[in-house]
Coordinates of C-alpha atoms in Angstrom, one line a residue:
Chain A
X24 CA -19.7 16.3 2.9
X25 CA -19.1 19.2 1.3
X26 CA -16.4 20.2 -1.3
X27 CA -14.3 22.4 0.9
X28 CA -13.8 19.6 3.5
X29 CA -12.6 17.0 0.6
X30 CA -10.0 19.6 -0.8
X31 CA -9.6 19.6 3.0
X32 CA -8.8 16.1 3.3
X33 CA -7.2 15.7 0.0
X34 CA -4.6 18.7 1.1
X35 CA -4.1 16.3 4.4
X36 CA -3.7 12.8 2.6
X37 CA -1.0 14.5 0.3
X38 CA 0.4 16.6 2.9
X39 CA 1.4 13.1 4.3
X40 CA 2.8 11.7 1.3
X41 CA 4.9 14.3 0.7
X42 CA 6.0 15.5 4.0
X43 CA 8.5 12.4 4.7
X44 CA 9.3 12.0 0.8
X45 CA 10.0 15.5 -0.4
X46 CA 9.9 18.4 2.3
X47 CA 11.7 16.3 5.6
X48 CA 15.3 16.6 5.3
X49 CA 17.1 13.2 4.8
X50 CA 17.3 10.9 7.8
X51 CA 20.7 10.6 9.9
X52 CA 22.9 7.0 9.7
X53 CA 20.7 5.7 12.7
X54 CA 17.5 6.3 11.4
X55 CA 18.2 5.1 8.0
X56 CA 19.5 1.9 9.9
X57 CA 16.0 1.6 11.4
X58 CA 14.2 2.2 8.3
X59 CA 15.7 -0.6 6.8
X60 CA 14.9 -2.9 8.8
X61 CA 11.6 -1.9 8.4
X62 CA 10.0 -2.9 4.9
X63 CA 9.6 -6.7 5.6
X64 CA 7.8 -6.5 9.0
X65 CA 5.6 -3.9 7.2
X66 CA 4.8 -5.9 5.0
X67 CA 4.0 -8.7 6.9
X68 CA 1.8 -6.9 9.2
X69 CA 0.0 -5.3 6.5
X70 CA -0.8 -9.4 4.9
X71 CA -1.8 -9.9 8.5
X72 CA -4.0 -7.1 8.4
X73 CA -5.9 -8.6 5.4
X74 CA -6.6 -11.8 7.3
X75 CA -8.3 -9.8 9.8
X76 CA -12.2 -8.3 9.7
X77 CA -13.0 -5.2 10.9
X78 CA -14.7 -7.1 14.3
X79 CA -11.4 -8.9 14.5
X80 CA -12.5 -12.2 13.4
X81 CA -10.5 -14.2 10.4
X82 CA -11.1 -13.9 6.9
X83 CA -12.8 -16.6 5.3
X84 CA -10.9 -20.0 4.2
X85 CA -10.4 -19.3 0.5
X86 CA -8.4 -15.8 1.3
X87 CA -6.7 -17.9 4.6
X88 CA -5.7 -20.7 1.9
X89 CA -4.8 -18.3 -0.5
X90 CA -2.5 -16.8 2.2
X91 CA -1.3 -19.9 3.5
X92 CA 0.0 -20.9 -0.1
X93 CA 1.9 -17.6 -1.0
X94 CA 3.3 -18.3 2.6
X95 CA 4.7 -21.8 1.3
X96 CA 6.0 -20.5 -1.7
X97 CA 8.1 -17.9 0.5
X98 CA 11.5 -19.5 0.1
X99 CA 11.5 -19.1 -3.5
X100 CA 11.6 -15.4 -2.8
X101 CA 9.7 -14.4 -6.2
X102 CA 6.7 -12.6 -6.0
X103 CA 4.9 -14.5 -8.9
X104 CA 5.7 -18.1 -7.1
X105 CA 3.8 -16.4 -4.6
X106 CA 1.0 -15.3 -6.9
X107 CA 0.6 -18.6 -8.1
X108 CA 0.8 -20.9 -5.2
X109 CA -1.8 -18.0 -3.3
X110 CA -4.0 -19.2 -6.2
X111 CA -3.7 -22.3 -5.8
X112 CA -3.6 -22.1 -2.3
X113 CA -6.8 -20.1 -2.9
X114 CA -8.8 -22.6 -5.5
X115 CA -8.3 -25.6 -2.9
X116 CA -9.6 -23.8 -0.3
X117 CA -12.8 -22.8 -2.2
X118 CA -13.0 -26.6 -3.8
X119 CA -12.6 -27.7 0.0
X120 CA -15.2 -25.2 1.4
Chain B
X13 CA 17.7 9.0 -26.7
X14 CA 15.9 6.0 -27.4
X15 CA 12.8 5.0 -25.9
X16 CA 13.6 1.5 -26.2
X17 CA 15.4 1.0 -23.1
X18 CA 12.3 2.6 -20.9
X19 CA 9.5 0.8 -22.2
X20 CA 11.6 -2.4 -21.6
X21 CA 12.0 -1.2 -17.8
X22 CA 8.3 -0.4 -17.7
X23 CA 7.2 -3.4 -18.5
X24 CA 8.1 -5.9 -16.1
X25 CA 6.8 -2.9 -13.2
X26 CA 3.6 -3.1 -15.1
X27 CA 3.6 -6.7 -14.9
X28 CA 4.2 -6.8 -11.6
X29 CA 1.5 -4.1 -10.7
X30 CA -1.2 -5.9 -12.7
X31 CA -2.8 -8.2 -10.3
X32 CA -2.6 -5.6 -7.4
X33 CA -4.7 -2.8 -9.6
X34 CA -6.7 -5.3 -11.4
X35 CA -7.9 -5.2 -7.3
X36 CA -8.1 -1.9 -6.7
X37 CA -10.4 -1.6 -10.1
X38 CA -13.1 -4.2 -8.1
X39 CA -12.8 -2.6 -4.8
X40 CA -13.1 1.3 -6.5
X41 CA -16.1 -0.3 -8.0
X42 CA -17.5 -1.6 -4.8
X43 CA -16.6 2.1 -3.4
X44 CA -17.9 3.8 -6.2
X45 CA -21.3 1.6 -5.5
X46 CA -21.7 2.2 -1.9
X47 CA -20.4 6.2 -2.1
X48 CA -22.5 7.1 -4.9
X49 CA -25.9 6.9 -2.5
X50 CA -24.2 9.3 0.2
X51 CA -21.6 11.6 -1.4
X52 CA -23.7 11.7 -4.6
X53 CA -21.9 11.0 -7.9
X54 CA -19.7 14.2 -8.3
X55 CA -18.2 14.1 -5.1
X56 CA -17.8 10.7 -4.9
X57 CA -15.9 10.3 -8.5
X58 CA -13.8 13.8 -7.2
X59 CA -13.1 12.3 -3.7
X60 CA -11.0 9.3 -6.1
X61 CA -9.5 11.9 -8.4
X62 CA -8.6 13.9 -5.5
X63 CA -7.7 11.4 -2.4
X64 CA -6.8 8.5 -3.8
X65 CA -7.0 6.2 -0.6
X66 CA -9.1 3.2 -0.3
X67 CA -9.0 3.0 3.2
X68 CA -9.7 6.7 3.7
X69 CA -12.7 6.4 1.5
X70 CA -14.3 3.9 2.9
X71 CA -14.0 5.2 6.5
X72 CA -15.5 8.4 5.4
X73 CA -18.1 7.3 3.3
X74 CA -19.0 5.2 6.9
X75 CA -18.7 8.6 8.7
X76 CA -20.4 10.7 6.8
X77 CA -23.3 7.8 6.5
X78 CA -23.1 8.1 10.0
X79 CA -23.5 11.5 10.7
X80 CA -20.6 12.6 11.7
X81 CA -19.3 16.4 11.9
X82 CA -16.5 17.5 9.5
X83 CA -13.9 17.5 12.5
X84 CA -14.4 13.8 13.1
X85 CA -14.1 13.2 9.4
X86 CA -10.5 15.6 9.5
X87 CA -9.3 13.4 12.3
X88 CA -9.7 10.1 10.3
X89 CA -8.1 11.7 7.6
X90 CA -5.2 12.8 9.9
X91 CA -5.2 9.4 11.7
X92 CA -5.2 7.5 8.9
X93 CA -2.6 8.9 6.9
X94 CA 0.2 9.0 10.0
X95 CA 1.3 5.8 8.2
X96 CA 2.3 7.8 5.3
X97 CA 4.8 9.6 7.2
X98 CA 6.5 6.3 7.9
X99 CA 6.1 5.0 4.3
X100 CA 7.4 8.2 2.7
X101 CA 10.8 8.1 5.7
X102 CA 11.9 4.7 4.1
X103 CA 11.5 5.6 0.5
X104 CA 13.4 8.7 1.4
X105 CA 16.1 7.0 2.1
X106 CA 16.8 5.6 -0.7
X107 CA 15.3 7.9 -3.5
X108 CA 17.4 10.6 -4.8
X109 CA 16.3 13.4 -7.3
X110 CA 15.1 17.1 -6.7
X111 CA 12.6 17.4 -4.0
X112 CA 10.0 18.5 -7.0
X113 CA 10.4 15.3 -8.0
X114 CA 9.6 13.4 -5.0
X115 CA 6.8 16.0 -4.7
X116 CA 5.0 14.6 -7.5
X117 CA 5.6 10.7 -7.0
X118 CA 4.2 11.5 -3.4
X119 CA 0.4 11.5 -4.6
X120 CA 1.0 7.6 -5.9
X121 CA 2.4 6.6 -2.8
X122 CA 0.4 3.6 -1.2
X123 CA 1.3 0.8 0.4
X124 CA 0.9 -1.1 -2.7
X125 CA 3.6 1.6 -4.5
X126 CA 5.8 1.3 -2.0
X127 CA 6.1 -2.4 -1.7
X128 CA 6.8 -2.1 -5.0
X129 CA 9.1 0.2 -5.2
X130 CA 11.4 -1.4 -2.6
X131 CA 11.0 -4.7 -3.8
X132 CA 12.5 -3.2 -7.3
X133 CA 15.2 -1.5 -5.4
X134 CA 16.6 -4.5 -3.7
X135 CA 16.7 -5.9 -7.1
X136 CA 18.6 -3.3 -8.6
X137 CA 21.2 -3.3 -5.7
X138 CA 21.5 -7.2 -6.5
X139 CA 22.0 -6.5 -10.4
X140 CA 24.1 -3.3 -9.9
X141 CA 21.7 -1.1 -11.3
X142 CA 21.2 2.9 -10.3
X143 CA 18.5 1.7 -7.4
X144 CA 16.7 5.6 -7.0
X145 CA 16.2 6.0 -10.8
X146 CA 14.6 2.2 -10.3
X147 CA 13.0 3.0 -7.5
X148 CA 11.5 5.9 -8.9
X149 CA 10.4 4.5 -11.8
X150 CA 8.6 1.8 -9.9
X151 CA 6.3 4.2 -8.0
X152 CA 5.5 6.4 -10.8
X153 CA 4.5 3.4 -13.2
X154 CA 3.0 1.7 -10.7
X155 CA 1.0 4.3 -9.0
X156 CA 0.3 5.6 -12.3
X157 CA -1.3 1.9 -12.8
X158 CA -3.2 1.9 -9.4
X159 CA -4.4 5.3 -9.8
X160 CA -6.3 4.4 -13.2
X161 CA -7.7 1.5 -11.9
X162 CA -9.2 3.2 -8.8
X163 CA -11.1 6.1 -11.5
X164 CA -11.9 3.5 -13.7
X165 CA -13.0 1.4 -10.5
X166 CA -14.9 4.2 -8.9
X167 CA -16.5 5.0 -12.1
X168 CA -18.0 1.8 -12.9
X169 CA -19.4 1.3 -9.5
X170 CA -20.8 4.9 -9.3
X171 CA -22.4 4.0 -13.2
X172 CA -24.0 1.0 -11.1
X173 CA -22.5 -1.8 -12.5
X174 CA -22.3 -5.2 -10.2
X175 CA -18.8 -6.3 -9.2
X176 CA -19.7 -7.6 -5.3
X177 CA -19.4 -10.9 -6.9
X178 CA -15.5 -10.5 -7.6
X179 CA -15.1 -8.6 -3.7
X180 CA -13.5 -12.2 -2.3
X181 CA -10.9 -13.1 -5.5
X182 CA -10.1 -9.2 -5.3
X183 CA -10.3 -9.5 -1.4
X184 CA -7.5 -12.3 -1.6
X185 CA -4.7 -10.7 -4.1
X186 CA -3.9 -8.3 -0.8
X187 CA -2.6 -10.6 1.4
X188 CA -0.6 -13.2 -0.9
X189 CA 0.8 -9.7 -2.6
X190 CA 2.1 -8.9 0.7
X191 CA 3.0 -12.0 1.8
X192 CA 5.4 -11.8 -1.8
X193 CA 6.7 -8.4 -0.8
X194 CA 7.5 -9.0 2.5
X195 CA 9.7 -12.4 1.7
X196 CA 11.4 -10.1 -1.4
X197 CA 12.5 -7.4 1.6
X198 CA 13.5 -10.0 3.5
X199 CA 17.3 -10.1 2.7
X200 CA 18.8 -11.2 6.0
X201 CA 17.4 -14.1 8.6
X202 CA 17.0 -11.7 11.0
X203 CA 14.6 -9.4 8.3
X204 CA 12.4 -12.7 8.7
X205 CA 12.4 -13.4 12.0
X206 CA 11.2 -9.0 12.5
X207 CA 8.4 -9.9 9.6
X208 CA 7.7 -13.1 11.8
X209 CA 7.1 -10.9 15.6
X210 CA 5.6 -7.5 13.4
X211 CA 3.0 -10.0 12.0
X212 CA 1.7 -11.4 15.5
X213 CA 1.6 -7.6 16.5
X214 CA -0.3 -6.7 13.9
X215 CA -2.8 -9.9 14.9
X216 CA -2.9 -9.1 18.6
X217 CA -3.5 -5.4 17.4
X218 CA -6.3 -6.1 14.8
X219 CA -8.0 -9.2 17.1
X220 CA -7.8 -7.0 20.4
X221 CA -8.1 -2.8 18.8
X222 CA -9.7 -3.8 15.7
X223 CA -10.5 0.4 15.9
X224 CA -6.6 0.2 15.2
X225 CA -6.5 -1.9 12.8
X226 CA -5.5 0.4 10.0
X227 CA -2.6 1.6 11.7
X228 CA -1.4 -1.5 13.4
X229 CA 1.0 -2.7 10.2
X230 CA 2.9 0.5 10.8
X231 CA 2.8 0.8 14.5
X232 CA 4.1 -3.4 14.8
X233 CA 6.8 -2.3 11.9
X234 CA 8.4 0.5 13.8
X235 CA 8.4 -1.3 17.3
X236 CA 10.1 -4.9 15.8
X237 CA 12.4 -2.4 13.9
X238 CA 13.9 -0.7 16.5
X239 CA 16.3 -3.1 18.1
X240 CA 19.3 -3.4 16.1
X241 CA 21.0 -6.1 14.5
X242 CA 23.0 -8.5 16.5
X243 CA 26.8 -8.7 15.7

C-alpha cells in the first residue's frame, strides 16, 4: 500500500465522519423522530455483532458469559452494573470452561 | 473562569471510557503486531495516526496481505464507513455548535464515542443539564481517550511486544459495553423491544452474510427504526 492510497482512505474515513456531523444540513421532524429511535437497536446489534466470528459461528463461552451477565444486569440501567456482572458473568464462564 | 467545574465533568466521561480504550490499547497492539510484517512500520503506525478505525485496519491489512489492487482496498474503505453516515445523522441531531466544531469532533467519532456520547446526553436531559455541550464533551474526551490508546496500542505491537494473551478479556469488554449502552438508550419499552428485533437482525445477518457483518448493526438499526411509535 502506498502512502497516496492511505491519505486516500484516510480522506474517505473522515469524509464519513464529518459528512452527517458537520457539512449535512440538520434533519427535518421525521427524520429526527427516526434517529431516535435508533441508538438502542444499534447498540444492540453491534453487542450481537461481537458474539459473532467472522465465519458466523459464536464466540467462545467466557465472552457469551460475559454477555449473558451484562444482559442480566440490564434492568439496573447503569453501565458499570453491567461492567461488573459481564465480569462476573465472564470469570464463571472461564472457571466453568 | 475556573477550570474546576471542567475537570469535574471530565472525569466521570473518562471513567466511563476507561475499560473501552484499555481494549482498544490490546487490540491496536495486536494490529500493530500483524500490520507491521505487511505495511512495514511507518505506514502501519501512520495508517493509526491517520484512520483511526479498527475495523478498517484490519480489513486492509487482510487485503493488502492478499493482494488486492488499490480500488478493492477504496471500496472497503467506502463500504465500511457508510455506517458513519448513520452515526454522525443521530449525533447531529442533537449536537449544536458551529459546524467547525463538529468538524473536528468528527475524526473521534466511533461507535464506542458515540455510545458514549448519547448515553451522556440522555443523562443530561434527565438532570436538566445543556445536553450538546454534554454531548460534545463526551466525544471529544472520550475519543480523545480511544485515540491514544489505539497509537499507544499500535505502537507497542509494531515494537513487538506480546499482548495475544489479553485478545479474549479485551475481546469481551465489546459486547457487555454495548450491551450497557444499549439498556442506557433504552428509555421507552418500546426502545427495548426495537434493541430486542435489531439484535436477531444483526444475528441472522452476521450467521447467514458474515461478508456483512460489519455493517449489519447499522443496516438492522435503521430497518427496526423505521416504524413509528404506537399511540
Amino acid at each position: 500500500m502506498s502512502s497516496l492510497l492511505l491519505a486516500a482512505i484516510a480522506l474517505v474515513t473522515y469524509g464519513s465522519r464529518v459528512a452527517a456531523l458537520a457539512l449535512l444540513p440538520r434533519p427535518g421532524p421525521r427524520i429526527e423522530a427516526v434517529l431516535s429511535r435508533m441508538p438502542a437497536p444499534i447498540f444492540a446489534g453491534l453487542a450481537t455483532v461481537t458474539l459473532v466470528t467472522g465465519d458466523g459461528a459464536l464466540v467462545g463461552g467466557p465472552i457469551l458469559g460475559a454477555a449473558i451477565g451484562a444482559l442480566l444486569a440490564t434492568p439496573a440501567r447503569s453501565l458499570l452494573a453491567c461492567l461488573l456482572a459481564g465480569g462476573a458473568g465472564y470469570a464463571v464462564a472461564a472457571l466453568a470452561g | 473562569v475556573t477550570r474546576a467545574p471542567i475537570v469535574a465533568g471530565v472525569l466521570p466521561i473518562l471513567a466511563r471510557a476507561t475499560p473501552a480504550a484499555a481494549a482498544i490499547a490490546v487490540f491496536g497492539a495486536l494490529y500493530g503486531a500483524g500490520a507491521r510484517d505487511v505495511l512495514g512500520a511507518p505506514l502501519t503506525l501512520a495508517s493509526s495516526l491517520l484512520v483511526f478505525s479498527g475495523a478498517l485496519q484490519f480489513a486492509l491489512v487482510a487485503l493488502v496481505a492478499a493482494g488486492a489492487p488499490p480500488a478493492a482496498l477504496l471500496a472497503m474503505a467506502v463500504a465500511l464507513n457508510l455506517r458513519h453516515l448513520v452515526l454522525g445523522a443521530v449525533l447531529r441531531a442533537r449536537l449544536g455548535g458551529s459546524r467547525w466544531r463538529r468538524a473536528r469532533l468528527a475524526f473521534f467519532l466511533l461507535d464506542e464515542t458515540f455510545g458514549f456520547a448519547i448515553a451522556e446526553g440522555n443523562a443530561a436531559e434527565r438532570e436538566g443539564r445543556p445536553v450538546a455541550a454534554a454531548m460534545a464533551r463526551t466525544v471529544q474526551v472520550s475519543g480523545g481517550l480511544c485515540y491514544t490508546a489505539w497509537q499507544a496500542g499500535t505502537l507497542v505491537g509494531v515494537l513487538g511486544a506480546g499482548v495475544a494473551s489479553m485478545e479474549r478479556v479485551a475481546a469481551a469488554i465489546f459486547p457487555v459495553l454495548f450491551i450497557g449502552l444499549a439498556a442506557l438508550a433504552a428509555s421507552r419499552p418500546s426502545h427495548a423491544v426495537r434493541a430486542v428485533a435489531a439484535a436477531a437482525l444483526t444475528a441472522a445477518i452476521a450467521i447467514g452474510l458474515p461478508e456483512l457483518r460489519v455493517i449489519a448493526p447499522i443496516a438492522a438499526g435503521v430497518v427496526v427504526a423505521l416504524p413509528g411509535d404506537r399511540g
